[in-house]
């Protein structure tokens, strides 16, 4: 069985298995632009898109359509943890319908976000008794970057540096984040929250 594997940016390319062709996302896009993908039409027994995390892959409609064009069999999104999401023709149809209807949904989505913000603001306005800072308590660090698979540098390096040292001055910190940080001290409690497909 032949397989085409497309590797999303930021992911290490795997060694090709026998009968497998591995392309980086940039190589795949270049083949789409230049027409080189035409040589691959229906040649692969299956195809897959490798991503950092399936739950944060979003809805890669154009890529999935192209992968279906080159594959006679299954198309899937897979991640480094072995999770797999099959992209059937039914899923493609649903994605196409969602894209077509999105402009009509924008007012409801914005209104829903406004309601949620108002609810959270009301909580903050509730009277509270202020106490002295308890430096032995665990601080909560909220990281909301929507960039996935970044291993070092920039905000990832800063966040790891702050959290790895914060426990010297406070209780053990707790991190709530949308993605893991590999340079973080493994003793730090991490809660990963995947963004909703609605956004």
mmCIF file of C-alpha atoms in Angstrom, residues 51-182:
data_model
loop_
_atom_site.group_PDB
_atom_site.id
_atom_site.type_symbol
_atom_site.label_atom_id
_atom_site.label_comp_id
_atom_site.label_asym_id
_atom_site.label_seq_id
_atom_site.Cartn_x
_atom_site.Cartn_y
_atom_site.Cartn_z
ATOM 1 C CA UNK A 51 0.098 17.759 12.884
ATOM 2 C CA UNK A 52 1.300 18.611 16.363
ATOM 3 C CA UNK A 53 -2.075 17.824 17.956
ATOM 4 C CA UNK A 54 -5.254 16.593 16.243
ATOM 5 C CA UNK A 55 -7.443 18.572 18.664
ATOM 6 C CA UNK A 56 -5.852 21.863 17.552
ATOM 7 C CA UNK A 57 -5.577 21.092 13.821
ATOM 8 C CA UNK A 58 -8.694 23.056 13.020
ATOM 9 C CA UNK A 59 -10.500 22.446 9.768
ATOM 10 C CA UNK A 60 -7.848 22.182 7.000
ATOM 11 C CA UNK A 61 -10.411 22.049 4.203
ATOM 12 C CA UNK A 62 -8.170 22.888 1.229
ATOM 13 C CA UNK A 63 -5.476 20.441 2.354
ATOM 14 C CA UNK A 64 -8.030 17.688 2.956
ATOM 15 C CA UNK A 65 -9.551 18.223 -0.497
ATOM 16 C CA UNK A 66 -6.105 17.985 -2.099
ATOM 17 C CA UNK A 67 -5.269 14.851 -0.095
ATOM 18 C CA UNK A 68 -8.518 13.244 -1.262
ATOM 19 C CA UNK A 69 -7.558 14.063 -4.846
ATOM 20 C CA UNK A 70 -4.288 12.147 -4.563
ATOM 21 C CA UNK A 71 -5.643 9.216 -2.546
ATOM 22 C CA UNK A 72 -7.711 6.223 -3.590
ATOM 23 C CA UNK A 73 -8.301 5.294 0.033
ATOM 24 C CA UNK A 74 -8.520 6.886 3.449
ATOM 25 C CA UNK A 75 -7.475 10.415 4.346
ATOM 26 C CA UNK A 76 -6.706 11.336 7.944
ATOM 27 C CA UNK A 77 -5.154 13.876 10.254
ATOM 28 C CA UNK A 78 -2.683 12.276 12.678
ATOM 29 C CA UNK A 79 -0.477 13.605 15.452
ATOM 30 C CA UNK A 80 2.709 12.683 17.272
ATOM 31 C CA UNK A 81 0.724 11.046 20.087
ATOM 32 C CA UNK A 82 -0.889 8.582 17.669
ATOM 33 C CA UNK A 83 -4.325 10.222 17.658
ATOM 34 C CA UNK A 84 -6.100 9.986 14.305
ATOM 35 C CA UNK A 85 -9.085 11.773 12.795
ATOM 36 C CA UNK A 86 -10.525 10.233 9.657
ATOM 37 C CA UNK A 87 -11.496 12.826 7.009
ATOM 38 C CA UNK A 88 -14.283 11.055 5.152
ATOM 39 C CA UNK A 89 -16.292 12.528 2.300
ATOM 40 C CA UNK A 90 -19.040 13.183 4.864
ATOM 41 C CA UNK A 91 -16.635 15.228 7.003
ATOM 42 C CA UNK A 92 -15.538 17.157 3.910
ATOM 43 C CA UNK A 93 -19.182 17.860 3.043
ATOM 44 C CA UNK A 94 -19.837 19.120 6.574
ATOM 45 C CA UNK A 95 -16.744 21.354 6.447
ATOM 46 C CA UNK A 96 -17.813 22.814 3.094
ATOM 47 C CA UNK A 97 -21.296 23.543 4.505
ATOM 48 C CA UNK A 98 -19.754 25.166 7.596
ATOM 49 C CA UNK A 99 -17.526 27.397 5.451
ATOM 50 C CA UNK A 100 -20.530 28.404 3.340
ATOM 51 C CA UNK A 101 -22.619 29.213 6.435
ATOM 52 C CA UNK A 102 -19.893 30.910 8.508
ATOM 53 C CA UNK A 103 -20.650 34.448 7.301
ATOM 54 C CA UNK A 104 -24.236 33.965 8.509
ATOM 55 C CA UNK A 105 -23.067 32.683 11.924
ATOM 56 C CA UNK A 106 -20.718 35.579 12.704
ATOM 57 C CA UNK A 107 -23.328 37.759 14.481
ATOM 58 C CA UNK A 108 -24.377 34.847 16.741
ATOM 59 C CA UNK A 109 -20.760 33.929 17.551
ATOM 60 C CA UNK A 110 -19.902 37.554 18.393
ATOM 61 C CA UNK A 111 -23.064 37.853 20.535
ATOM 62 C CA UNK A 112 -22.156 34.627 22.357
ATOM 63 C CA UNK A 113 -18.650 35.896 23.089
ATOM 64 C CA UNK A 114 -20.078 39.221 24.303
ATOM 65 C CA UNK A 115 -22.438 37.350 26.678
ATOM 66 C CA UNK A 116 -19.547 35.266 28.036
ATOM 67 C CA UNK A 117 -17.377 38.371 28.572
ATOM 68 C CA UNK A 118 -20.275 40.114 30.367
ATOM 69 C CA UNK A 119 -20.752 37.042 32.587
ATOM 70 C CA UNK A 120 -17.053 37.016 33.503
ATOM 71 C CA UNK A 121 -17.030 40.775 34.123
ATOM 72 C CA UNK A 122 -19.999 40.365 36.493
ATOM 73 C CA UNK A 123 -18.021 37.808 38.503
ATOM 74 C CA UNK A 124 -15.094 40.202 38.809
ATOM 75 C CA UNK A 125 -17.418 43.014 40.012
ATOM 76 C CA UNK A 126 -18.727 40.901 42.903
ATOM 77 C CA UNK A 127 -17.513 42.239 46.254
ATOM 78 C CA UNK A 128 -14.514 40.402 47.625
ATOM 79 C CA UNK A 129 -12.521 40.712 50.774
ATOM 80 C CA UNK A 130 -8.949 41.624 49.990
ATOM 81 C CA UNK A 131 -6.356 39.805 52.032
ATOM 82 C CA UNK A 132 -2.626 39.983 52.189
ATOM 83 C CA UNK A 133 -0.752 38.145 49.474
ATOM 84 C CA UNK A 134 0.015 34.582 50.498
ATOM 85 C CA UNK A 135 3.271 33.786 48.716
ATOM 86 C CA UNK A 136 3.008 30.159 49.782
ATOM 87 C CA UNK A 137 -0.123 29.762 47.625
ATOM 88 C CA UNK A 138 0.135 28.383 44.096
ATOM 89 C CA UNK A 139 -0.088 31.062 41.412
ATOM 90 C CA UNK A 140 -2.135 30.319 38.315
ATOM 91 C CA UNK A 141 -0.438 31.153 34.992
ATOM 92 C CA UNK A 142 -2.768 31.378 31.998
ATOM 93 C CA UNK A 143 -1.134 31.063 28.553
ATOM 94 C CA UNK A 144 -3.497 31.509 25.606
ATOM 95 C CA UNK A 145 -1.220 31.489 22.555
ATOM 96 C CA UNK A 146 -2.887 29.823 19.594
ATOM 97 C CA UNK A 147 0.408 28.810 18.011
ATOM 98 C CA UNK A 148 0.999 25.095 18.325
ATOM 99 C CA UNK A 149 4.103 22.965 18.203
ATOM 100 C CA UNK A 150 6.544 25.762 19.058
ATOM 101 C CA UNK A 151 9.375 24.127 20.965
ATOM 102 C CA UNK A 152 11.577 27.072 22.046
ATOM 103 C CA UNK A 153 12.167 30.812 21.791
ATOM 104 C CA UNK A 154 9.880 33.814 22.063
ATOM 105 C CA UNK A 155 6.898 33.464 24.343
ATOM 106 C CA UNK A 156 7.621 29.756 24.927
ATOM 107 C CA UNK A 157 11.081 30.526 26.307
ATOM 108 C CA UNK A 158 9.769 33.424 28.383
ATOM 109 C CA UNK A 159 6.895 31.393 29.835
ATOM 110 C CA UNK A 160 9.164 28.463 30.714
ATOM 111 C CA UNK A 161 11.704 30.806 32.306
ATOM 112 C CA UNK A 162 9.084 32.549 34.449
ATOM 113 C CA UNK A 163 7.358 29.332 35.551
ATOM 114 C CA UNK A 164 10.573 27.401 36.180
ATOM 115 C CA UNK A 165 11.650 30.134 38.626
ATOM 116 C CA UNK A 166 8.333 31.292 40.078
ATOM 117 C CA UNK A 167 8.222 28.406 42.548
ATOM 118 C CA UNK A 168 11.336 29.818 44.262
ATOM 119 C CA UNK A 169 9.207 32.764 45.465
ATOM 120 C CA UNK A 170 5.706 31.264 45.715
ATOM 121 C CA UNK A 171 3.937 27.942 45.994
ATOM 122 C CA UNK A 172 4.248 25.539 43.065
ATOM 123 C CA UNK A 173 2.769 27.283 39.996
ATOM 124 C CA UNK A 174 -0.060 25.831 37.920
ATOM 125 C CA UNK A 175 -0.095 26.422 34.163
ATOM 126 C CA UNK A 176 -3.266 26.467 32.053
ATOM 127 C CA UNK A 177 -2.321 26.460 28.389
ATOM 128 C CA UNK A 178 -3.412 25.528 24.878
ATOM 129 C CA UNK A 179 -0.166 23.638 24.172
ATOM 130 C CA UNK A 180 2.642 21.919 26.042
ATOM 131 C CA UNK A 181 6.005 23.583 26.686
ATOM 132 C CA UNK A 182 8.841 21.053 26.459
#
